[in-house]
Coordinates of C-alpha atoms and ligand atoms in Angstrom, one line a residue:
M1 CA -156.3 36.7 6.6
R2 CA -157.4 40.1 8.0
D3 CA -159.8 40.1 10.9
F4 CA -163.0 42.0 10.0
S5 CA -164.9 41.1 13.1
T6 CA -164.1 44.2 15.1
D7 CA -164.4 47.1 12.7
H8 CA -165.4 48.0 9.1
R9 CA -162.2 49.6 7.9
W10 CA -162.2 47.5 4.8
L11 CA -165.9 47.8 3.9
S12 CA -166.8 49.5 0.7
V13 CA -170.4 50.1 -0.4
N14 CA -171.2 49.8 -4.1
T15 CA -173.8 52.5 -4.3
A16 CA -176.2 50.4 -6.3
T17 CA -177.0 48.7 -3.0
V18 CA -179.0 51.8 -1.9
R19 CA -179.8 53.2 -5.4
A20 CA -183.5 52.9 -5.0
Q21 CA -183.5 54.8 -1.7
W22 CA -181.2 57.8 -2.2
P23 CA -179.4 60.0 -4.8
L24 CA -175.7 59.6 -4.8
D25 CA -174.9 62.8 -2.8
R26 CA -177.1 61.5 0.1
I27 CA -175.4 58.1 -0.2
V28 CA -172.0 59.7 0.2
D29 CA -173.2 61.5 3.3
E30 CA -174.8 58.5 4.9
C31 CA -171.7 56.3 4.2
A32 CA -169.4 58.9 5.7
R33 CA -171.6 59.3 8.7
R34 CA -171.2 55.6 9.5
G35 CA -167.5 55.6 9.2
I36 CA -167.6 53.7 5.8
R37 CA -164.3 54.6 4.1
A38 CA -165.0 53.7 0.5
I39 CA -167.7 53.5 -2.1
S40 CA -168.0 52.4 -5.7
P41 CA -170.5 54.5 -7.6
W42 CA -172.3 53.9 -10.9
R43 CA -172.0 56.3 -13.8
D44 CA -175.7 57.1 -14.0
Q45 CA -175.8 57.9 -10.3
V46 CA -172.9 60.3 -10.7
A47 CA -174.4 61.9 -13.8
A48 CA -177.7 62.4 -12.0
V49 CA -176.1 64.6 -9.3
G50 CA -173.1 65.9 -11.3
L51 CA -169.5 64.7 -11.6
D52 CA -167.9 67.8 -10.1
K53 CA -170.3 67.9 -7.2
I54 CA -169.7 64.2 -6.4
A55 CA -165.9 64.5 -6.8
K56 CA -166.0 67.4 -4.3
A57 CA -168.1 65.5 -1.8
V58 CA -165.9 62.4 -2.0
R59 CA -162.8 64.6 -1.4
E60 CA -164.4 66.5 1.5
H61 CA -165.4 63.3 3.3
G62 CA -162.0 61.7 2.6
L63 CA -163.7 58.7 0.9
E64 CA -161.9 56.4 -1.4
L65 CA -163.4 54.7 -4.5
S66 CA -162.8 51.0 -4.5
G67 CA -163.9 51.1 -8.2
Y68 CA -166.1 52.9 -10.7
C69 CA -169.0 51.2 -12.4
R70 CA -168.7 50.7 -15.2
G71 CA -167.1 50.6 -18.6
G72 CA -167.3 47.8 -21.2
M73 CA -170.3 46.8 -23.4
F74 CA -167.8 46.6 -26.3
P75 CA -169.5 44.4 -28.9
A76 CA -171.6 46.0 -31.6
A77 CA -173.3 45.1 -34.9
D78 CA -171.2 47.5 -37.0
A79 CA -168.1 49.7 -37.0
A80 CA -170.1 52.8 -36.0
G81 CA -171.4 50.9 -32.9
L82 CA -167.9 49.7 -32.0
Q83 CA -166.7 53.3 -32.1
V84 CA -169.5 54.6 -30.0
A85 CA -168.6 52.0 -27.3
L86 CA -164.9 53.0 -27.4
D87 CA -165.8 56.7 -27.1
D88 CA -168.0 55.9 -24.2
N89 CA -165.3 53.9 -22.5
R90 CA -162.9 56.8 -22.9
R91 CA -165.3 59.0 -21.1
A92 CA -165.7 56.4 -18.3
V93 CA -161.9 56.4 -17.9
D94 CA -161.9 60.1 -17.6
E95 CA -164.7 60.1 -15.0
A96 CA -163.0 57.4 -13.0
K97 CA -159.8 59.6 -13.0
T98 CA -161.7 62.7 -11.9
L99 CA -163.1 60.6 -9.0
N100 CA -159.7 59.1 -8.2
A101 CA -161.1 55.6 -8.4
A102 CA -158.9 52.5 -7.8
C103 CA -160.1 51.0 -11.1
L104 CA -162.7 51.2 -13.8
V105 CA -164.8 48.0 -13.7
L106 CA -165.5 46.5 -17.1
V107 CA -168.7 44.5 -17.8
V108 CA -167.6 43.6 -21.3
G109 CA -170.9 43.0 -23.1
A110 CA -172.1 40.1 -25.2
L111 CA -174.5 39.7 -28.2
P112 CA -175.3 43.1 -29.6
G113 CA -178.9 44.0 -29.1
A114 CA -179.5 41.3 -26.5
L115 CA -179.7 43.6 -23.6
A116 CA -182.6 45.4 -25.3
G117 CA -184.3 42.0 -25.9
R118 CA -183.3 41.2 -29.4
A119 CA -179.8 39.9 -30.3
V120 CA -178.8 40.8 -33.8
H121 CA -176.7 37.6 -34.2
K122 CA -175.8 34.5 -32.3
D123 CA -172.0 34.6 -32.8
L124 CA -170.5 34.7 -29.3
T125 CA -167.1 34.1 -30.7
R126 CA -167.3 37.3 -32.7
S127 CA -168.4 39.2 -29.6
R128 CA -165.5 37.8 -27.7
A129 CA -163.1 39.0 -30.4
Q130 CA -164.7 42.5 -30.2
V131 CA -164.3 42.4 -26.4
H132 CA -160.6 41.6 -26.8
D133 CA -160.1 44.5 -29.3
G134 CA -162.3 46.9 -27.2
I135 CA -160.3 46.3 -24.1
A136 CA -157.0 46.6 -26.0
A137 CA -158.0 50.0 -27.4
T138 CA -159.4 51.2 -24.0
L139 CA -156.3 50.0 -22.2
E140 CA -154.0 52.1 -24.4
Y141 CA -155.9 55.2 -23.3
A142 CA -156.4 54.1 -19.7
R143 CA -152.7 53.4 -19.3
S144 CA -151.8 56.8 -20.6
V145 CA -153.8 58.5 -17.8
G146 CA -153.0 55.9 -15.1
M147 CA -156.5 54.3 -14.6
P148 CA -156.4 50.5 -14.1
L149 CA -159.1 48.4 -15.9
A150 CA -160.7 45.6 -14.0
I151 CA -162.5 42.9 -16.1
E152 CA -165.4 41.5 -14.2
P153 CA -166.3 38.0 -15.3
L154 CA -170.1 37.6 -15.0
H155 CA -172.0 34.4 -14.1
P156 CA -172.8 32.4 -17.3
M157 CA -176.5 33.2 -17.0
Y158 CA -175.5 36.7 -18.4
A159 CA -173.5 35.3 -21.4
A160 CA -176.2 36.5 -23.9
D161 CA -176.8 40.0 -22.8
R162 CA -174.2 41.4 -20.3
A163 CA -170.9 39.7 -20.5
C164 CA -169.4 37.0 -22.7
V165 CA -166.5 36.7 -20.3
N166 CA -167.9 34.3 -17.7
T167 CA -165.0 32.8 -15.7
L168 CA -162.0 34.1 -14.0
E169 CA -159.9 32.0 -16.3
Q170 CA -161.3 33.7 -19.4
A171 CA -160.7 37.1 -17.8
L172 CA -157.1 36.2 -16.9
D173 CA -156.5 34.9 -20.4
L174 CA -157.4 38.3 -21.7
C175 CA -155.1 40.0 -19.1
D176 CA -152.2 37.7 -20.2
A177 CA -152.8 38.5 -23.9
L178 CA -153.2 42.3 -23.4
D179 CA -150.8 43.0 -20.5
P180 CA -148.2 40.2 -20.5
D181 CA -145.9 42.2 -18.3
R182 CA -148.5 42.2 -15.4
S183 CA -148.0 45.9 -15.2
G184 CA -151.1 46.5 -13.0
A185 CA -152.9 48.4 -15.7
L186 CA -155.2 45.5 -16.4
G187 CA -156.7 43.0 -13.9
V188 CA -159.9 41.5 -12.7
A189 CA -162.8 42.2 -10.3
V190 CA -163.6 39.1 -8.4
D191 CA -167.3 39.2 -7.5
V192 CA -168.3 36.2 -5.4
Y193 CA -171.8 36.2 -6.9
H194 CA -170.5 35.5 -10.3
V195 CA -167.6 33.1 -9.6
W196 CA -168.4 31.2 -6.4
W197 CA -169.5 28.0 -8.3
D198 CA -166.3 27.7 -10.4
P199 CA -164.3 24.5 -9.6
K200 CA -161.2 26.4 -10.8
L201 CA -161.8 29.4 -8.7
Q202 CA -159.0 29.0 -6.1
A203 CA -156.5 28.1 -8.8
Q204 CA -157.4 31.1 -10.9
I205 CA -157.2 33.4 -7.9
E206 CA -153.7 32.2 -7.3
R207 CA -152.9 32.6 -10.9
A208 CA -154.2 36.2 -10.8
G209 CA -151.9 37.2 -8.0
R210 CA -151.6 40.6 -6.4
E211 CA -151.0 42.5 -9.7
R212 CA -154.3 41.3 -11.3
L213 CA -156.6 41.3 -8.3
L214 CA -158.0 44.8 -8.5
A215 CA -161.4 44.5 -6.7
F216 CA -163.4 42.1 -4.6
H217 CA -167.2 42.2 -4.5
V218 CA -169.4 40.5 -2.1
C219 CA -173.1 39.6 -1.6
D220 CA -174.8 36.2 -1.4
W221 CA -176.6 33.6 -3.6
L222 CA -180.1 33.1 -2.3
L223 CA -182.2 29.9 -2.4
P224 CA -184.3 30.2 -4.3
T225 CA -183.1 33.0 -6.6
R226 CA -186.2 34.6 -8.0
D227 CA -184.8 37.0 -10.5
L228 CA -181.6 36.6 -12.6
L229 CA -180.5 40.2 -12.1
N230 CA -182.1 41.8 -9.0
D231 CA -182.3 39.1 -6.3
R232 CA -178.9 39.2 -4.7
G233 CA -178.7 38.4 -1.1
M234 CA -177.1 40.1 1.9
M235 CA -173.9 38.4 3.0
G236 CA -174.7 35.5 5.3
D237 CA -178.2 34.9 3.9
G238 CA -177.2 32.5 1.1
V239 CA -174.9 29.7 0.2
I240 CA -171.6 31.4 -0.8
D241 CA -168.7 30.6 1.6
I242 CA -167.5 34.2 1.4
P243 CA -164.8 34.0 4.1
R244 CA -163.2 31.1 2.3
I245 CA -163.0 33.0 -1.0
R246 CA -161.7 36.1 0.8
G247 CA -159.0 33.9 2.3
W248 CA -158.0 32.9 -1.2
V249 CA -157.8 36.4 -2.6
E250 CA -155.9 37.7 0.5
A251 CA -153.5 34.7 0.3
A252 CA -152.8 35.8 -3.3
G253 CA -151.9 39.3 -2.1
F254 CA -155.1 41.3 -2.3
A255 CA -155.3 43.8 0.6
G256 CA -158.1 46.1 -0.6
Y257 CA -161.8 46.7 0.2
S258 CA -164.6 44.2 0.4
E259 CA -167.2 45.9 -1.7
V260 CA -170.8 45.1 -1.0
E261 CA -172.8 45.1 -4.1
I262 CA -176.5 44.1 -3.8
F263 CA -179.2 44.4 -6.4
S264 CA -182.4 43.5 -4.6
A265 CA -185.7 44.8 -6.1
E266 CA -188.0 42.9 -3.7
D267 CA -186.1 43.1 -0.5
W268 CA -183.1 45.4 0.3
W269 CA -184.2 48.1 -2.2
T270 CA -187.6 48.3 -0.4
R271 CA -186.1 48.9 3.1
D272 CA -185.0 52.0 4.8
G273 CA -181.5 53.0 3.4
G274 CA -180.1 53.4 6.9
E275 CA -181.1 49.9 7.8
V276 CA -179.5 48.6 4.7
L277 CA -176.1 50.3 5.4
D278 CA -176.2 49.3 9.1
T279 CA -176.8 45.7 8.0
C280 CA -173.9 45.9 5.5
V281 CA -171.6 47.0 8.4
A282 CA -172.8 44.2 10.7
R283 CA -172.6 41.5 8.0
H284 CA -169.2 42.7 6.9
R285 CA -168.0 41.9 10.4
S286 CA -169.9 38.6 10.8
A287 CA -170.2 37.0 7.3
V288 CA -167.4 38.4 5.1
Ligands
ZN301 ZN1 -169.6 43.1 -9.0

């Protein structure tokens, strides 16, 4: 297992971590200034500043993108809605390509309408079938332009509104169905916040192997957790044994970035952005 205690060569910052403090161009500058080598930006943050401007800033600073957030949200109530989602995913693939991202992260979606507060049906099986078909269609295009897709299984508390793929096993079943040759075009994003509780986690990480492990996201699970979405903890402040999980992904062949991804409305988003990034650097060394 790599030693992270002496430097932060393998730290990536998911830019949602300081989204409340700064626009993306400033985040890029602040990361580069601290010797952070990689980021993973969100589409809305890129759009707010401009894709070309961000692509140029990333190039000039020599930053890498450990991922691009995000594609997915495939299920819909009707054919028109499904097509809108596919078109949007195609644009996400193109943006990821322009930014030279390592992968496009997929949060696959769940019950149509649920995210807005009102699910139009209760058929999760139907949503899962739409997710399968949506990834298949997007994969065909992504493959043609050379952009890997990383399915991110989300904690089951998001099964209604954000992702009906909730375990690494489910995500890998999709990978096996859609990319049986393990070509590298389709894999998973392992986010410790979503999968740390899973009794099958180690076995499924081994199953994933190097070809399927496309991204590794870290933060911590706080006690108590006060909000289902925006109360993630800084590494070391919660109950996830992050080094153990990192040991498993590295034993399986993963050698990429540890991407810090913290949504924290009442704590980290209220602090000075510089303090947040400096803490990410320190905790990357001591708690990842
Ligand atoms: Zn994540």
